[in-house]
Tab-separated table of C-alpha atoms in Angstrom:
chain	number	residue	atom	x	y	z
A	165	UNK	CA	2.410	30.699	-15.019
A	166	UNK	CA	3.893	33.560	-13.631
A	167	UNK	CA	7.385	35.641	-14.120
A	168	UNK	CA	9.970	33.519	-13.777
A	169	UNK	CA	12.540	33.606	-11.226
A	170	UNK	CA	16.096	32.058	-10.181
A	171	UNK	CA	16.258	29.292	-7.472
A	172	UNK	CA	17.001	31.018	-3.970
A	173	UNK	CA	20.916	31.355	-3.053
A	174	UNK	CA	21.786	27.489	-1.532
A	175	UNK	CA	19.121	26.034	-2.983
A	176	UNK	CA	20.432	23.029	-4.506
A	177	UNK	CA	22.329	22.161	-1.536
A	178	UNK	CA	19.303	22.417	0.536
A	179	UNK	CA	17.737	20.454	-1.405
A	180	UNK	CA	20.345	17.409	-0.850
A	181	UNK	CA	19.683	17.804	2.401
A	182	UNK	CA	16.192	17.641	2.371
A	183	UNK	CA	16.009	14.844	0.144
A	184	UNK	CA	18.454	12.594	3.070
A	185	UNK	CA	15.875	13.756	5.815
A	186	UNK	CA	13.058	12.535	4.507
A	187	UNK	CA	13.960	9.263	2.865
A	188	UNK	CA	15.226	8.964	6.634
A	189	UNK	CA	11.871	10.175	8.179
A	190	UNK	CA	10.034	7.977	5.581
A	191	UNK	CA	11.564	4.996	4.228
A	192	UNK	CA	8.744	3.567	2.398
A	193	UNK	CA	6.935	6.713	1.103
A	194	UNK	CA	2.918	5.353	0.154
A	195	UNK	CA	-0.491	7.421	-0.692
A	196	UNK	CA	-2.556	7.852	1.587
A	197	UNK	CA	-5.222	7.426	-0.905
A	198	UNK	CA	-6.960	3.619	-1.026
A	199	UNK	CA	-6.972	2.456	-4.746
A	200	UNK	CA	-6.195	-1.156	-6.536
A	201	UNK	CA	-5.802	0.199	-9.855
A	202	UNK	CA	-5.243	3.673	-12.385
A	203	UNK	CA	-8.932	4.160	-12.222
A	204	UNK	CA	-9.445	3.842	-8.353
A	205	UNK	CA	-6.177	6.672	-7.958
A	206	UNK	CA	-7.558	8.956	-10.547
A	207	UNK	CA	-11.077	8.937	-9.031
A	208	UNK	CA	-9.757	9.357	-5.851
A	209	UNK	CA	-7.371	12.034	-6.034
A	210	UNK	CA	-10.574	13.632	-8.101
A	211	UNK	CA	-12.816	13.492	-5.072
A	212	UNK	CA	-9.560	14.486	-2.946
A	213	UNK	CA	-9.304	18.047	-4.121
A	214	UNK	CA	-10.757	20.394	-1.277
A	215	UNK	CA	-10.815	17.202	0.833
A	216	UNK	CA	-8.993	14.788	3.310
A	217	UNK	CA	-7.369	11.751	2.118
A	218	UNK	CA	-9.586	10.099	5.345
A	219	UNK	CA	-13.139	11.602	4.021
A	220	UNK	CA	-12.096	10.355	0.517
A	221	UNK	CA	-11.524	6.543	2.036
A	222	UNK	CA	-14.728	6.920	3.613
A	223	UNK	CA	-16.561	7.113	0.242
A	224	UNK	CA	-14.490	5.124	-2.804
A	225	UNK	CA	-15.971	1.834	-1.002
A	226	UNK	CA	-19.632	2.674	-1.672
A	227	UNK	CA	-18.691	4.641	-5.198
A	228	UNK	CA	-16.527	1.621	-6.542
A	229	UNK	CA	-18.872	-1.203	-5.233
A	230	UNK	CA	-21.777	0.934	-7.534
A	231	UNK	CA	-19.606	1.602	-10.293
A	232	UNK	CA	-16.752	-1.120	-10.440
A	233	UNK	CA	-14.655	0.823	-13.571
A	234	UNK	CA	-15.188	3.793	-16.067
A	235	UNK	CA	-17.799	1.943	-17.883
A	236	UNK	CA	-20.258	1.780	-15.378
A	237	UNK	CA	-19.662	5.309	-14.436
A	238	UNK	CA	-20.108	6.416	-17.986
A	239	UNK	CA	-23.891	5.310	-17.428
A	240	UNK	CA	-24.672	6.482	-13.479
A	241	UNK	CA	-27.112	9.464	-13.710
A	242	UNK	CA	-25.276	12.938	-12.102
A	243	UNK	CA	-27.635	12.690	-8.907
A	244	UNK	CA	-26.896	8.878	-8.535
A	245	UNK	CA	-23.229	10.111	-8.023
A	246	UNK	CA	-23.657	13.055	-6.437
A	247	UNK	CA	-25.788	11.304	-3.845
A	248	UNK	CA	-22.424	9.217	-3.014
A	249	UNK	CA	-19.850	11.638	-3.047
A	250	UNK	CA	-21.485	14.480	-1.713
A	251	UNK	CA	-19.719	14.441	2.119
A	252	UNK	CA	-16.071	15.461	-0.281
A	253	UNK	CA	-17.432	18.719	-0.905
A	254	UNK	CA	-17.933	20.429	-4.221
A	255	UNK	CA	-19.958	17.799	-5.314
A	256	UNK	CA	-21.583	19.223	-8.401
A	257	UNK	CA	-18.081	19.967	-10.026
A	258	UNK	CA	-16.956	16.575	-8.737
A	259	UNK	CA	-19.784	14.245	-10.074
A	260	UNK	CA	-19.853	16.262	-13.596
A	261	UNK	CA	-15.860	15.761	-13.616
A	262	UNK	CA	-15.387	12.344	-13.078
A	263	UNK	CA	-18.708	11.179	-15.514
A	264	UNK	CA	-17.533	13.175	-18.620
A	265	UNK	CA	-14.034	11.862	-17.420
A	266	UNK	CA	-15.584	8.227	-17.149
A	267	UNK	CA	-17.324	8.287	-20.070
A	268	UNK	CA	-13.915	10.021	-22.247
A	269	UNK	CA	-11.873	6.712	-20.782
A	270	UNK	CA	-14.267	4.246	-22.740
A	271	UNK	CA	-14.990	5.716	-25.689
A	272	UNK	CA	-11.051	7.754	-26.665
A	273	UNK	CA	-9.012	4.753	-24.528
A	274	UNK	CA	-10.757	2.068	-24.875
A	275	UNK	CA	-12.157	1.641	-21.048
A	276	UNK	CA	-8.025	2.428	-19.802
A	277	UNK	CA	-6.580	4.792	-17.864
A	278	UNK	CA	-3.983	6.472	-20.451
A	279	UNK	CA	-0.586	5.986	-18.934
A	280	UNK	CA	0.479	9.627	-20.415
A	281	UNK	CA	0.886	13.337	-19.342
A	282	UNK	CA	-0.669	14.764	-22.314
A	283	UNK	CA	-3.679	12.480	-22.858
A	284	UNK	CA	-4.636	12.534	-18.512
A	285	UNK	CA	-5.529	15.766	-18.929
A	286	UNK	CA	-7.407	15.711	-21.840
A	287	UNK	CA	-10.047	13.945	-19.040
A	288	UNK	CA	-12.342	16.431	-17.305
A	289	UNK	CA	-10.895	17.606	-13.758
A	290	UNK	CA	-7.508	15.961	-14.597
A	291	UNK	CA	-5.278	18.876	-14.281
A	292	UNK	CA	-1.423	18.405	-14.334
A	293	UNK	CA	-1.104	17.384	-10.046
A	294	UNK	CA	-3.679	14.884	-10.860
A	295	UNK	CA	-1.729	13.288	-13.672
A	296	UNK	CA	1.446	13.137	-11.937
A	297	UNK	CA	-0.201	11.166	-8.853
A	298	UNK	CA	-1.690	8.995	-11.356
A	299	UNK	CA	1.212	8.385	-13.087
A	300	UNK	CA	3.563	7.752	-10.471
A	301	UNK	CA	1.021	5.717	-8.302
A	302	UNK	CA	-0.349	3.432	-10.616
A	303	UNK	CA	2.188	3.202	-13.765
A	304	UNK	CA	5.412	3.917	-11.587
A	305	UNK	CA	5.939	7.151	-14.181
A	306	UNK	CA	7.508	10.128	-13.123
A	307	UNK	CA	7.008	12.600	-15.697
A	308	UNK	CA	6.554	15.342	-13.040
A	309	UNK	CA	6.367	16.211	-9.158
A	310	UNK	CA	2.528	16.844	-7.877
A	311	UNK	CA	2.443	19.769	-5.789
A	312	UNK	CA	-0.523	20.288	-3.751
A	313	UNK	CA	-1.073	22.279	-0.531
A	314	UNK	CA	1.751	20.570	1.690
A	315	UNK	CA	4.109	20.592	-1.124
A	316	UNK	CA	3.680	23.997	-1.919
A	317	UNK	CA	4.244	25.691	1.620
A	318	UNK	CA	7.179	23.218	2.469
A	319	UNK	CA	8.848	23.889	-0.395
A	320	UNK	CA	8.841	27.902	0.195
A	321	UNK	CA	9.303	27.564	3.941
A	322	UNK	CA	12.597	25.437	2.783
A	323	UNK	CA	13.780	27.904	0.467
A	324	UNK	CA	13.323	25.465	-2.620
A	325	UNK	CA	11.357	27.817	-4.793
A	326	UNK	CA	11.059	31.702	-4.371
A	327	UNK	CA	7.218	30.841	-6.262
A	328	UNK	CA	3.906	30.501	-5.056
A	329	UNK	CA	2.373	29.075	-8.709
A	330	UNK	CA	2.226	25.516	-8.557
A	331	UNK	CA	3.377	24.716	-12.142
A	332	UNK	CA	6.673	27.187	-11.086
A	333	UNK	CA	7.055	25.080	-7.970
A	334	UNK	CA	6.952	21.929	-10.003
A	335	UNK	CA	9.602	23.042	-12.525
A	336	UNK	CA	11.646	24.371	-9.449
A	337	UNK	CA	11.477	21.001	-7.755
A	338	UNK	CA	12.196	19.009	-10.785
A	339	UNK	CA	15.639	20.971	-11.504
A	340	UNK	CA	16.273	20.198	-7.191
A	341	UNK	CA	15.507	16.798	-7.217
A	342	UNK	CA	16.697	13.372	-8.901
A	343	UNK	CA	13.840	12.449	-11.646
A	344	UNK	CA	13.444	8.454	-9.819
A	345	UNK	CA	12.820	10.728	-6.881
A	346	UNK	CA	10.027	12.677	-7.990
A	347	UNK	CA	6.944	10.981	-6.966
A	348	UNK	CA	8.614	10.134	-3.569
A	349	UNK	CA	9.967	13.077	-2.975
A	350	UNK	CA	5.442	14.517	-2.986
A	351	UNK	CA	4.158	12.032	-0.652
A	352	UNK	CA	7.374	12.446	1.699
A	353	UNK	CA	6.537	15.860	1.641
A	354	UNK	CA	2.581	15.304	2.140
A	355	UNK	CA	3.584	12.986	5.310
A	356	UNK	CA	5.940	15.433	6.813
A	357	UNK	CA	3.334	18.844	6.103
A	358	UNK	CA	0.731	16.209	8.026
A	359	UNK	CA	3.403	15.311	10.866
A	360	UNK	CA	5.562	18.093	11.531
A	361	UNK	CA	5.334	21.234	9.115
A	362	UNK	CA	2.236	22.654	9.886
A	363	UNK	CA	0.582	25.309	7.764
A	364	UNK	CA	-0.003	26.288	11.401
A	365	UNK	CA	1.940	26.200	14.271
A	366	UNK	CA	4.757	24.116	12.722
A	367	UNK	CA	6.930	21.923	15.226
A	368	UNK	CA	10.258	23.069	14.207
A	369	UNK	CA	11.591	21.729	17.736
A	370	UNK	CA	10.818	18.416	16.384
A	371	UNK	CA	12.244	18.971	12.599
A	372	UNK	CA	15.603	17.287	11.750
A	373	UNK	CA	15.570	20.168	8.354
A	374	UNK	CA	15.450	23.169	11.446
A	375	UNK	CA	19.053	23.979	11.283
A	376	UNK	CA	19.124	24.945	7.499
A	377	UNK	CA	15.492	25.766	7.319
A	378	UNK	CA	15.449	29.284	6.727
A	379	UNK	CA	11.868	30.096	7.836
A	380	UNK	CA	12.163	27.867	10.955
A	381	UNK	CA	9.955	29.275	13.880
A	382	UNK	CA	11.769	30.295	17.345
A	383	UNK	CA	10.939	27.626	20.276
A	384	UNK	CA	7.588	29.537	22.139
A	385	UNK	CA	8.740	31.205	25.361
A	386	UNK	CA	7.164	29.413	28.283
């Protein structure tokens, strides 16, 4: 974690703000990960890391037909899984991840997903953003705010967080926002870095936040 530093000046009240545009933008605020249960999100956002939410959906089919739960994954061979998931990039990592995670599931938890912070990331690969998807999406906990790529640069282009640490960003965004908003308040934010707030070439014509954004891009001279 790095130095820690203040909120930016008007923070908070940005933050209101932002908070109203996006519950406006996006009412009913979903994944865009395809799971049915704790074990389905947590392999997914696994396989998600360095990867689109679209590739990922292309391969949990094939991986949860094989290997229905953590039990049956506890007992695939690393090639049999690598040979699935290899299109999601960083396969090696991946495969070895989610079988020692598998295989930690059944024989510490009983063959369940733990529905807490401090035992998720006990499991290989599960760092902290992981967790907090998990927890949200399939126990409806909010114990943090998952910050990933689009979370991270809308935050700073808002003036939410003067960081560029992710755990920072986190702690920033929980003292911002309501805690029975966190885990709405990331995949609002995922939609609307997809939609509108590119990493590059953002539409600020088309963002309702451009007036108080204070990194808002000048319309392109025609």
């Amino acid at each position: 974690m790095s130095a820690k530093k203040s909120l930016p000046r008007g923070a908070l009240a940005r933050a209101e703000k932002v908070l109203a545009a996006l519950q406006a933008r996006y009412p009913r605020p979903a994944t865009h990960l395809e799971a049915d249960n704790a074990w389905e999100l947590l392999v997914a956002t696994v396989l998600a890391a360095q990867c689109t939410d679209a590739r990922v959906n292309t391969v949990t089919p094939e991986l949860f037909r094989r290997w229905p739960g953590p039990a049956e994954l506890a007992l695939a061979t690393q090639e049999e899984l690598e040979s699935v998931i290899r299109s999601t990039g960083f396969y090696h990592s991946k495969a070895r991840n989610l079988l020692g995670a598998a295989q930690r599931v059944v024989s510490v938890y009983g063959g369940e997903v733990p529905p807490r912070l401090d035992e998720l990331i006990t499991l290989p690969g599960v760092a902290r953003k992981t967790a907090n998807v998990v927890l949200f999406g399939a126990f409806g906990i909010n114990e943090g705010l998952a910050v990933d790529t689009h979370v991270k640069r809308i935050s700073y282009r808002l003036g939410l967080t003067a960081h560029t640490d992710p755990v920072d960003i986190e702690q920033d965004l929980m003292r911002l926002f309501p805690r029975a908003e966190w885990g709405d308040v990331n995949h609002r934010m995922v939609w609307f870095g997809r939609d509108v707030c590119h990493a590059r070439s953002p539409r600020c014509t088309e963002c309702e936040m451009a007036d108080f954004c204070p990194r808002r891009e000048p319309p392109k001279s025609k």
